[in-house]
Each structure stands twice: as structure tokens, then as C-alpha cells.
XYZ file of C-alpha atoms in Angstrom:
408
model
C 135.590 120.714 61.942
C 137.157 123.141 64.422
C 136.149 123.503 68.052
C 134.685 126.900 67.209
C 132.489 125.346 64.517
C 131.539 122.489 66.810
C 129.955 125.013 69.164
C 127.702 126.228 66.356
C 125.982 122.907 65.648
C 124.418 120.342 67.999
C 125.735 116.794 68.301
C 122.434 115.307 67.105
C 120.420 116.737 64.194
C 117.582 115.832 61.883
C 118.636 114.609 58.471
C 119.095 117.343 55.882
C 120.214 120.122 58.233
C 123.879 121.093 58.076
C 123.960 124.889 58.467
C 125.556 126.499 61.503
C 123.274 127.780 64.226
C 123.443 131.560 64.636
C 123.654 133.615 67.794
C 120.600 135.845 68.167
C 119.025 138.000 70.854
C 115.797 136.744 72.391
C 114.420 140.181 71.609
C 114.524 139.289 67.907
C 111.810 136.716 68.519
C 109.445 138.172 71.101
C 106.886 140.930 71.282
C 105.672 142.236 74.619
C 101.930 141.998 75.191
C 100.258 144.345 77.660
C 96.546 143.949 78.324
C 95.265 144.566 81.838
C 92.026 143.539 83.486
C 89.401 146.229 83.957
C 87.071 144.306 86.267
C 87.392 141.899 89.165
C 87.970 138.243 88.099
C 87.537 139.249 84.467
C 89.131 135.938 83.438
C 90.190 132.836 85.404
C 93.254 133.390 87.602
C 96.317 131.426 86.495
C 99.446 130.243 88.292
C 102.793 129.898 86.529
C 104.555 127.044 88.318
C 108.140 125.864 87.926
C 106.936 122.277 88.268
C 103.711 122.017 86.245
C 103.630 125.100 84.017
C 100.544 127.273 83.537
C 97.527 125.971 85.453
C 94.331 127.363 86.931
C 95.111 128.759 90.363
C 92.185 126.930 91.945
C 93.533 123.619 90.599
C 97.070 124.357 91.766
C 95.918 125.229 95.282
C 93.366 122.394 95.581
C 90.101 124.097 94.639
C 91.088 127.383 96.299
C 91.750 130.644 94.479
C 94.443 132.482 96.418
C 94.005 135.743 94.504
C 90.497 136.522 95.751
C 90.518 140.322 95.639
C 92.078 143.289 93.914
C 93.075 141.584 90.685
C 91.965 144.549 88.609
C 95.037 145.630 86.659
C 96.446 142.109 86.393
C 97.977 141.052 83.086
C 95.868 139.099 80.619
C 97.585 135.955 79.331
C 96.073 134.675 76.056
C 96.507 131.086 74.948
C 99.862 130.473 73.283
C 101.498 133.465 74.976
C 104.463 133.232 77.352
C 105.162 134.458 80.862
C 107.595 134.059 83.749
C 107.932 135.248 87.320
C 110.274 138.216 87.096
C 111.443 137.787 90.699
C 113.384 134.817 92.006
C 114.829 133.990 95.413
C 117.365 131.514 94.033
C 118.245 133.035 90.659
C 116.309 130.387 88.735
C 113.716 131.569 86.205
C 111.286 129.236 84.438
C 109.375 130.332 81.342
C 105.924 128.926 80.645
C 103.400 129.107 77.832
C 99.658 129.225 78.353
C 98.427 125.991 76.802
C 95.483 125.715 79.213
C 92.710 128.217 78.442
C 91.849 130.901 75.881
C 92.455 133.786 78.285
C 93.516 133.979 81.905
C 94.946 136.591 84.243
C 98.227 136.633 86.094
C 100.016 138.957 88.516
C 101.762 142.024 87.139
C 105.030 140.476 88.372
C 104.739 138.175 85.354
C 105.633 139.854 82.029
C 103.646 138.556 79.057
C 104.967 138.180 75.518
C 104.322 136.303 72.308
C 106.795 134.670 69.944
C 107.377 136.080 66.458
C 109.691 134.903 63.686
C 110.415 131.640 65.520
C 108.761 128.299 66.197
C 106.914 128.584 69.504
C 107.605 124.987 70.588
C 111.316 125.359 69.881
C 111.486 128.754 71.579
C 109.887 127.347 74.744
C 112.703 124.800 75.054
C 115.388 127.254 73.983
C 114.678 129.771 76.739
C 114.474 127.023 79.386
C 117.628 125.112 78.477
C 121.284 126.049 78.196
C 120.905 129.748 78.995
C 120.826 129.690 82.795
C 124.235 131.340 83.071
C 123.267 134.237 80.796
C 120.013 134.708 82.690
C 121.826 134.735 86.043
C 124.099 137.513 84.742
C 121.168 139.522 83.370
C 119.125 139.300 86.588
C 119.615 142.218 88.977
C 119.571 142.398 92.766
C 121.419 140.709 95.624
C 118.630 139.329 97.788
C 115.781 138.764 95.394
C 116.885 138.519 91.780
C 114.850 140.486 89.222
C 114.842 139.731 85.495
C 113.102 142.471 83.553
C 111.719 141.753 80.109
C 114.139 144.352 78.733
C 117.119 142.449 80.167
C 115.657 139.160 78.972
C 115.412 140.488 75.416
C 119.148 141.259 75.406
C 120.173 137.673 76.199
C 121.839 135.879 73.295
C 121.520 132.199 72.380
C 122.066 129.939 69.385
C 119.218 129.420 66.894
C 118.899 127.247 63.774
C 116.851 128.079 60.695
C 113.090 128.050 61.169
C 112.637 124.687 59.421
C 114.978 122.986 61.897
C 113.294 124.806 64.770
C 109.953 123.311 63.715
C 111.387 119.786 63.630
C 113.001 120.134 67.053
C 110.000 121.876 68.574
C 107.599 119.214 67.349
C 109.799 116.420 68.731
C 109.937 117.916 72.213
C 106.261 118.813 72.123
C 105.383 115.164 71.462
C 107.810 114.003 74.136
C 106.267 116.378 76.685
C 102.823 114.970 75.845
C 104.112 111.466 76.583
C 105.654 112.646 79.866
C 102.397 114.355 80.860
C 100.386 111.196 80.122
C 102.712 109.079 82.260
C 102.581 111.689 85.017
C 98.779 111.554 84.984
C 98.754 107.748 85.057
C 101.057 107.820 88.057
C 98.913 110.411 89.843
C 95.771 108.367 89.151
C 97.354 105.249 90.637
C 98.488 107.172 93.706
C 94.984 108.611 94.165
C 93.507 105.127 93.738
C 95.812 103.815 96.448
C 94.799 106.588 98.856
C 91.120 105.899 98.196
C 91.609 102.168 98.776
C 93.508 102.798 102.009
C 90.498 104.717 103.304
C 88.096 101.976 102.230
C 90.134 98.933 103.320
C 91.153 100.165 106.790
C 88.793 101.211 109.621
C 88.214 104.960 109.806
C 87.409 107.054 112.888
C 85.284 104.904 115.245
C 84.929 101.964 112.857
C 86.141 98.523 113.950
C 86.013 97.011 110.461
C 86.706 98.556 107.043
C 84.021 99.388 104.490
C 85.639 97.226 101.807
C 86.845 93.683 102.499
C 87.878 90.577 100.618
C 85.240 87.850 100.354
C 84.727 85.453 103.294
C 86.319 87.713 105.901
C 83.709 88.767 108.447
C 85.479 88.819 111.822
C 85.920 92.017 113.781
C 89.339 93.616 113.674
C 91.009 93.670 117.101
C 92.247 96.845 118.732
C 95.829 96.889 119.984
C 98.580 99.316 120.797
C 101.635 99.106 118.570
C 103.735 98.290 121.621
C 101.706 95.109 122.160
C 102.594 93.745 118.709
C 106.213 94.819 118.308
C 108.906 97.105 119.641
C 110.644 100.334 118.727
C 114.373 100.794 118.314
C 116.124 104.164 118.115
C 119.218 104.790 116.042
C 122.738 105.579 117.159
C 125.331 108.245 116.464
C 127.105 107.965 113.122
C 130.379 109.981 113.119
C 131.361 111.655 109.860
C 134.669 109.810 109.707
C 132.836 106.470 109.638
C 130.562 107.424 106.740
C 130.990 106.778 103.037
C 131.552 103.017 103.059
C 130.298 101.068 100.045
C 130.207 97.495 101.391
C 128.843 95.746 104.459
C 125.787 96.527 106.586
C 123.664 99.496 105.429
C 123.651 102.379 107.909
C 120.403 104.155 107.092
C 119.773 107.872 107.463
C 116.601 109.827 106.720
C 118.157 111.059 103.465
C 118.316 107.490 102.137
C 114.550 107.661 101.614
C 115.274 110.011 98.704
C 117.385 107.467 96.822
C 116.095 106.020 93.567
C 114.690 102.567 94.296
C 113.840 103.435 97.909
C 110.366 104.852 97.244
C 108.629 102.060 99.208
C 111.390 99.834 100.585
C 114.907 100.780 101.671
C 117.030 98.696 99.328
C 120.167 100.832 99.129
C 122.046 103.234 101.361
C 124.524 106.057 100.942
C 126.604 104.501 103.723
C 127.706 100.974 104.621
C 129.881 99.764 107.498
C 132.145 96.714 107.546
C 132.996 94.157 110.254
C 135.958 96.178 111.476
C 133.777 99.234 112.056
C 131.127 97.143 113.803
C 133.710 95.811 116.255
C 135.442 99.157 116.788
C 132.198 101.012 117.537
C 130.415 98.060 119.147
C 127.500 98.580 116.777
C 124.826 95.887 116.824
C 122.866 95.618 113.549
C 119.116 95.154 113.808
C 118.588 91.574 112.678
C 114.848 91.249 113.342
C 113.445 92.175 109.961
C 111.229 93.256 108.286
C 110.933 96.541 110.155
C 109.534 100.003 109.479
C 111.868 103.019 109.505
C 110.847 106.661 109.984
C 112.325 109.985 111.108
C 112.155 110.559 114.862
C 113.385 114.149 115.246
C 113.328 117.439 113.358
C 111.430 118.807 110.392
C 111.673 115.455 108.570
C 108.994 114.144 110.936
C 106.421 116.364 109.241
C 106.958 114.581 105.904
C 105.379 111.466 107.484
C 107.566 109.152 105.425
C 108.033 105.484 106.300
C 109.911 102.681 104.586
C 110.050 98.940 105.122
C 113.452 97.246 105.491
C 113.920 93.531 104.857
C 117.683 93.192 105.425
C 119.804 93.598 108.595
C 120.634 97.276 109.124
C 121.820 100.079 111.376
C 120.112 103.431 111.974
C 121.467 106.872 112.710
C 120.151 108.763 115.723
C 117.635 110.850 113.755
C 115.613 107.753 112.910
C 113.602 105.048 114.617
C 112.486 101.554 113.638
C 109.374 99.603 114.549
C 110.103 95.870 114.610
C 107.184 93.504 113.961
C 106.514 90.459 116.120
C 105.205 87.155 114.722
C 101.551 88.254 114.777
C 102.099 90.469 111.725
C 102.162 89.934 108.023
C 104.905 92.460 107.283
C 103.407 93.620 103.966
C 100.175 94.388 105.796
C 102.153 96.127 108.538
C 103.833 98.374 105.987
C 100.452 99.396 104.584
C 98.937 99.949 108.018
C 101.787 102.318 108.880
C 100.931 104.298 105.744
C 97.501 104.981 107.257
C 99.030 106.444 110.438
C 99.811 110.163 110.486
C 102.843 109.989 112.762
C 103.382 113.784 113.165
C 100.205 113.785 115.233
C 102.096 111.933 117.977
C 105.232 114.088 117.997
C 106.313 115.897 121.149
C 106.267 119.661 120.689
C 109.481 121.525 121.436
C 112.338 123.347 119.755
C 112.359 120.347 117.422
C 109.466 117.899 117.053
C 110.442 114.404 118.183
C 109.209 110.978 119.233
C 110.399 108.558 121.836
C 109.536 104.875 121.901
C 106.531 105.293 124.191
C 104.937 107.808 121.800
C 104.915 105.185 119.050
C 104.128 102.194 121.250
C 100.975 103.872 122.584
C 99.400 104.374 119.133
C 96.131 102.447 118.879
C 95.440 100.383 115.770
C 92.938 97.821 114.496
C 94.311 94.557 113.117
C 92.545 91.609 111.403
C 93.561 87.960 111.605
C 96.734 86.971 109.814
C 94.971 85.464 106.785
C 93.175 88.738 106.078
C 96.404 90.625 106.731
C 98.106 88.540 104.046
C 95.364 89.241 101.489
C 95.565 92.975 102.100
C 99.366 92.961 102.149
C 99.666 91.084 98.846
C 97.119 93.394 97.205
C 98.871 96.621 98.186
C 102.304 95.205 97.434
C 101.148 94.524 93.869
C 99.704 98.044 93.664
C 102.978 99.532 94.944
C 104.882 97.535 92.324
C 102.596 98.945 89.628
C 103.146 102.473 90.928
C 106.909 101.871 90.938
C 106.822 100.660 87.321
C 104.987 103.810 86.232
C 107.388 105.987 88.236
C 110.333 104.295 86.530
C 108.774 104.863 83.106
C 108.216 108.519 83.932
C 111.800 108.880 85.164
C 113.051 107.230 81.966
C 111.200 109.658 79.694
C 112.354 112.650 81.751
C 115.955 111.452 81.526
C 115.520 110.766 77.805
C 114.250 114.312 77.311
C 117.167 115.786 79.248
C 119.625 113.766 77.176
C 118.030 114.931 73.922
C 118.151 118.545 75.077
C 121.878 118.212 75.663
C 122.419 116.600 72.265
C 120.085 118.730 70.136
C 120.805 122.227 71.474
C 123.925 124.366 71.299
């Protein structure tokens, strides 16, 4: 088989299909649909999101419809029909199908079309995978990119016979259902955790939580964080010292994004060895566990914290809170999750904290036995959430791999 022929068939196919895929225009498979609303809120308002597809606008914006007036003349989007935002700030266009409701309405910046002479499930994946370069060329404009439906119709891509389309479309449809189910399970667990945090920690003027483990009746004691531990700011981390793969982890805010670091910082993008420690006179923080969080800049507003259980160094955009012996560290991690740290930031050109801002935060703490019960409970819940997140990541990666193998 020649390289030219190899480009006309995918690497992975269903049994019984051997014909070359053919290059066709998208316009061969779509028919524009134009129906406009004639009255206010004639149908539910929809949002076409790059992340979650077609959803009710009030669901997407947390029970709030953003388009509250002047939606007469909006496009009607029937179930099974496609749309996309024709304007993009970054040149990326995502195409969605209305699988939510029988009829909804969407802004006139979103062309509507239906699929003809092709399998709808296959076509949905075809237009969202492997054609980004062609779409970028077809889009017009320098600041905001505009992709008209006319230009979209002229884009060419490889298509198999309809029978193979159906097989491929059905496979990815089933896989997307599995991904959606795992996404919902994960969201339910995260909502459960937030509800339990509100029930198992004192709220507002309460001195004890509403929900407690059996046989714990004592009042929780009020303290300032500075009475039960200490803060430690990071240090400068020159570019020429970064990139090491062995030694002591040198944590930066960006390390919170690493896979495996969702709750606890277990890996870093940078490590420093003994020679670097001596040269720079860096002193690793040995008193662990500790809590790490951003201390300056926009990252503060994300309110992210991570526990660290190994000796470490911090860069100067971060801060650590080091527990004393009165804490169960698992409980301490959970308690920090209940604190909205941005509330305590100093306002300026860049929001920031210093040690006294954190040390002055008032908290309520139970005895150590109750701390341990709460800490163990939430650690198990975090582990369950992590397992579901890993499963979701696996299926997403599996889908991406199949797309690469089953499309030309």
C-alpha cells in the first residue's frame, strides 16, 4: 500500500470495510435551516458551549437566563440539528448538535443546519476532529475570526461509505454516553463533598457543626491560624536553576495543574539537587505535612490549596501553612478547603497575602480525636473522587486515541 493510499484509509477499521475513504465537501452533507422566533421567549434559550455542548442557558449560567430581552428574531434550533458560534477569538470552532430539547432558540450568530446523506453521529465527530487546519484557513478576519456557513460548506474532508459511517458514529455515540455518565458521577461526588463540608464544619456564628460523628459533643474551640501553626513564604527561583528531575521538589503554583496533584502535591515540574541547595543556600521545608497556596496575583482568586507530605521548597509566588502538633493534618487540609482565602487578600495592583493576613484568620477546631474522624472520612471521599476522575480521564484519552486511529 502506498503512502498516498494510506492517507485514504484509517489505521483501525471495523471488519468488512476495505474501500478507500473519499474526499468530500461538508456542503454535500448539510442543509441550512432558517427559522426565526416571532415572539419573545418563544422557546427555551439554549447555549452552545465548547465544553458541554448544547444546554439550556439557565442551567449553564446557574438558574439564570442571560438572554432576557429582545430574542425575537433568534434562530430556532430543533432537536437533532447542528449549530456553532460563527465568531471565535482564538480561531477554534466547536460544532454541537441539539440533543437536549425538541426546540430551542439561539443567537443569530449561530448558524443552524441539519445533516443529509450522512450519518449524524459520524458527521458530528468528523467536523470536530482532524479539520482544524482547514477551518482556520476558511475563517476570515484578523482580530475576531469569522466562519460563515458558506465557507464551512466548502471545507473538504475524508468520508467513508454510509455503512461505515454508521458503525463509527454508533461507537463514538456510546463512548460519549459513558463519558457523560462518569462526568455526572464525578460532579455528584463533588457536590456531595461541598454539602458535607457545610454540614460538618461550623457556619457563620455556629460553634459546632450541624452534623457530627456519634459520641462527640464538646464545643469546638476558636483559634487564629497563627496560634496553631506558622506561615512560610517562598523564595526566588531563577530560570537557570529550573528543569531538574531529581532531588527536592521546588513547587510553583502551576504544579497544582499536574495530573495526580488534584488534592496533594505529589510531583513537581522542577527538582533541585544537593549542589543547588548549597550554591543557593536554600533550606527545604522539613516540617510536613503543610498546606500550599498562591500568595500573589490572579492565582489567588482560584482559592486552590494542596497538602504536601514530603520536604519541599516554594517559589516566591506561593506560601505554606505549617501545622503544629495540635492538628490532625488530614483534618487541617479539609478545614482549609472551607476557608475562602481571597477574602483576606490585600487589595492593590496585584492581590496578595503576607503571613499576618493568614495567621489572623479565625477558625473553630474540635479535639484531636474528632479531627481524626473527620480527616479520615474526607480523605476517603477525596480518594473516591480521584478514582472517578481517573476513570473519566481514561475514557477521554481512549476516545481521543480512537479518533486518531479511526479517522483520516
